[in-house]
């Protein structure tokens, strides 16, 4: 009889312990849910009272750099991640440190600066006027030359027959203008042929002459002035 009584007491104690454990679990679960609600509410950095989803306020330290750093890439590094960006990343912001895009989603990147991903066009677009603006003048070319998408002014000194100036067809935005000046005594043939190339003279930049070309898209250039 005594043994049964001890066993009953032990069993009763065990059941009480079980109930206590269950209550603790419920309390922890409730706390976790409450914490999650707080995390997905508003976040403040350097402030206890954020006024938006995320608010970052400056500190009073004169030696502490202030600001926000977004992911930084070279064009090559970002191009290697082309497949990672789609509809879910529309509007995402990055900073380009160096490089010029030529193909794929980075083809519109021409300078360093802030760029955002535009999913409807599957391209990285410059954010405002953040990119630096440069005017690129080539060194003097004395033979056939393939222009770069970043060239703005091409200096030619062609004195040998049969030379060509090949204009870029990738990495170029519609409306891009490239100017060229030939101080040599021989003309240079323009490739691809300008849209307005009905006459032989309009297929070449004449000797001792200057002209400019405008990109129309789809690999097509035309004369903007000259010839």
XYZ file of C-alpha atoms in Angstrom:
227
model
C 0.000 0.000 0.000
C 2.807 2.398 0.840
C 4.507 1.700 -2.455
C 1.358 2.563 -4.426
C 1.005 5.816 -2.500
C 4.567 6.828 -3.318
C 4.012 5.987 -6.938
C 0.843 8.088 -7.020
C 2.667 11.036 -5.489
C 5.423 10.678 -8.046
C 2.939 10.500 -10.902
C 1.050 13.545 -9.629
C 4.274 15.535 -9.375
C 5.242 14.496 -12.877
C 1.917 15.667 -14.270
C 2.268 19.027 -12.547
C 5.726 19.410 -14.077
C 4.332 18.616 -17.519
C 1.687 21.312 -17.171
C 4.324 23.784 -16.067
C 6.451 22.980 -19.132
C 3.463 23.418 -21.453
C 2.702 26.821 -19.923
C 6.297 27.911 -20.460
C 6.162 26.810 -24.101
C 2.966 28.782 -24.681
C 4.505 31.868 -23.091
C 7.642 31.612 -25.235
C 5.553 31.157 -28.393
C 3.458 34.221 -27.525
C 6.617 36.234 -26.872
C 8.108 35.119 -30.200
C 4.980 36.206 -32.094
C 5.002 39.562 -30.331
C 8.688 40.009 -31.117
C 8.087 39.147 -34.769
C 5.353 41.768 -34.967
C 7.800 44.337 -33.619
C 10.569 43.354 -36.041
C 8.266 43.692 -39.046
C 6.960 47.061 -37.876
C 9.388 49.993 -37.877
C 13.159 49.937 -37.537
C 15.188 52.816 -36.166
C 18.959 53.227 -36.282
C 20.282 55.804 -33.794
C 16.665 56.511 -32.803
C 14.104 54.857 -30.525
C 11.153 56.445 -32.324
C 11.399 55.671 -36.065
C 8.900 57.615 -38.172
C 8.905 55.224 -41.141
C 9.590 51.577 -41.997
C 13.309 52.397 -41.690
C 14.732 55.609 -40.261
C 18.442 56.270 -39.918
C 19.416 59.378 -37.979
C 22.868 60.891 -37.694
C 24.931 60.539 -34.557
C 26.557 63.402 -32.674
C 30.081 62.017 -33.011
C 32.313 64.341 -35.096
C 34.602 61.445 -36.045
C 31.920 58.973 -37.127
C 31.222 58.852 -40.904
C 27.492 59.094 -41.613
C 25.495 57.742 -44.542
C 24.348 54.528 -46.146
C 26.465 52.243 -48.321
C 24.688 50.232 -51.008
C 26.336 47.231 -52.709
C 29.263 48.312 -54.915
C 30.317 46.533 -58.106
C 32.463 46.915 -61.173
C 30.470 46.499 -64.387
C 32.063 43.073 -64.910
C 31.066 41.924 -61.417
C 27.471 43.058 -61.877
C 27.248 41.560 -65.376
C 28.241 38.186 -63.935
C 25.063 38.330 -61.810
C 22.670 39.027 -64.733
C 20.557 35.942 -64.059
C 20.024 36.916 -60.411
C 17.935 39.988 -61.231
C 14.299 39.747 -62.278
C 10.842 41.088 -61.439
C 11.335 40.681 -57.686
C 14.402 42.944 -57.831
C 12.730 45.754 -59.813
C 13.976 49.071 -58.387
C 16.970 47.645 -56.494
C 19.886 50.088 -56.164
C 23.634 49.499 -56.630
C 26.745 51.615 -57.078
C 29.073 51.072 -60.055
C 32.703 51.897 -59.296
C 34.343 51.325 -62.688
C 33.688 49.941 -66.154
C 31.433 50.392 -69.176
C 28.663 47.953 -70.083
C 28.387 46.483 -73.577
C 25.915 43.585 -73.482
C 23.084 42.162 -71.408
C 21.477 43.980 -68.510
C 24.514 46.232 -67.947
C 24.672 47.548 -71.537
C 23.352 51.002 -70.538
C 26.040 51.569 -67.901
C 28.454 54.213 -69.207
C 30.021 55.757 -66.113
C 30.446 55.229 -62.401
C 27.513 56.145 -60.181
C 24.199 54.873 -58.821
C 22.078 52.575 -60.983
C 18.695 50.942 -60.404
C 17.353 47.773 -62.010
C 14.460 48.397 -64.431
C 12.745 45.048 -64.914
C 10.429 46.067 -67.816
C 13.509 46.740 -69.971
C 15.804 44.234 -68.213
C 18.428 46.983 -67.950
C 20.332 48.841 -65.258
C 19.417 52.538 -65.512
C 21.318 55.517 -64.151
C 19.702 56.980 -61.041
C 19.171 60.704 -61.657
C 22.364 62.508 -62.617
C 24.624 60.508 -60.333
C 27.006 59.300 -63.017
C 29.993 61.367 -64.010
C 29.952 63.058 -67.410
C 33.027 62.905 -69.629
C 33.808 63.778 -73.238
C 36.174 61.221 -74.712
C 38.580 62.297 -77.448
C 40.655 59.570 -79.082
C 44.309 59.693 -79.893
C 45.085 60.329 -83.563
C 44.328 57.311 -85.759
C 46.329 56.765 -88.953
C 44.758 53.452 -90.007
C 41.428 51.616 -89.783
C 39.777 52.123 -86.414
C 36.889 50.457 -84.580
C 35.207 53.078 -82.423
C 34.241 52.399 -78.821
C 30.786 53.044 -77.415
C 32.384 55.657 -75.165
C 34.126 57.599 -77.960
C 32.792 61.106 -78.546
C 35.383 62.626 -80.884
C 37.617 60.596 -83.191
C 40.785 62.153 -84.573
C 41.770 60.676 -87.952
C 44.819 61.284 -90.111
C 44.269 58.863 -92.985
C 46.865 58.891 -95.764
C 46.478 55.304 -97.008
C 43.674 54.091 -99.291
C 41.173 51.462 -98.155
C 40.945 52.429 -94.472
C 37.684 52.167 -92.502
C 36.028 53.739 -89.483
C 33.746 51.168 -87.834
C 31.098 52.651 -85.557
C 29.915 50.654 -82.484
C 26.590 48.795 -82.557
C 26.483 47.423 -78.990
C 26.459 49.311 -75.726
C 25.253 52.468 -77.497
C 22.137 54.408 -76.549
C 19.808 55.800 -79.212
C 20.739 59.420 -79.941
C 24.433 58.959 -79.220
C 26.531 61.254 -81.437
C 30.109 60.557 -82.470
C 32.116 63.238 -84.230
C 35.080 62.503 -86.471
C 37.693 64.674 -88.153
C 40.015 63.450 -90.911
C 43.007 65.702 -91.571
C 44.660 63.177 -93.908
C 44.721 63.246 -97.727
C 42.664 60.052 -98.172
C 38.975 59.404 -97.397
C 37.891 56.780 -94.869
C 34.945 54.423 -95.406
C 32.253 54.400 -92.710
C 30.987 51.037 -91.401
C 28.222 50.119 -91.027
C 27.082 52.231 -93.951
C 25.099 55.282 -92.808
C 21.360 55.187 -93.461
C 21.699 58.150 -95.840
C 24.369 56.590 -98.041
C 22.730 56.873 -101.449
C 25.812 58.459 -103.010
C 29.384 57.124 -102.936
C 30.577 60.274 -101.209
C 28.091 59.733 -98.375
C 29.683 56.364 -97.573
C 32.971 57.988 -96.659
C 34.378 60.726 -94.499
C 36.242 62.759 -97.091
C 39.851 63.825 -96.836
C 40.460 67.002 -94.877
C 36.868 66.958 -93.679
C 34.787 66.487 -90.531
C 31.420 64.938 -89.824
C 29.209 63.595 -87.070
C 27.098 60.464 -86.816
C 23.973 59.742 -84.777
C 22.917 56.289 -83.570
C 19.341 55.334 -84.531
C 19.209 51.962 -82.797
C 19.239 48.368 -84.067
C 22.809 48.735 -85.317
C 21.967 51.681 -87.593
C 23.873 54.979 -87.808
C 23.241 58.045 -89.953
C 24.955 61.296 -90.742
C 24.120 64.111 -88.329
C 26.298 66.575 -90.242
C 29.162 66.613 -92.712
C 30.177 64.643 -95.818
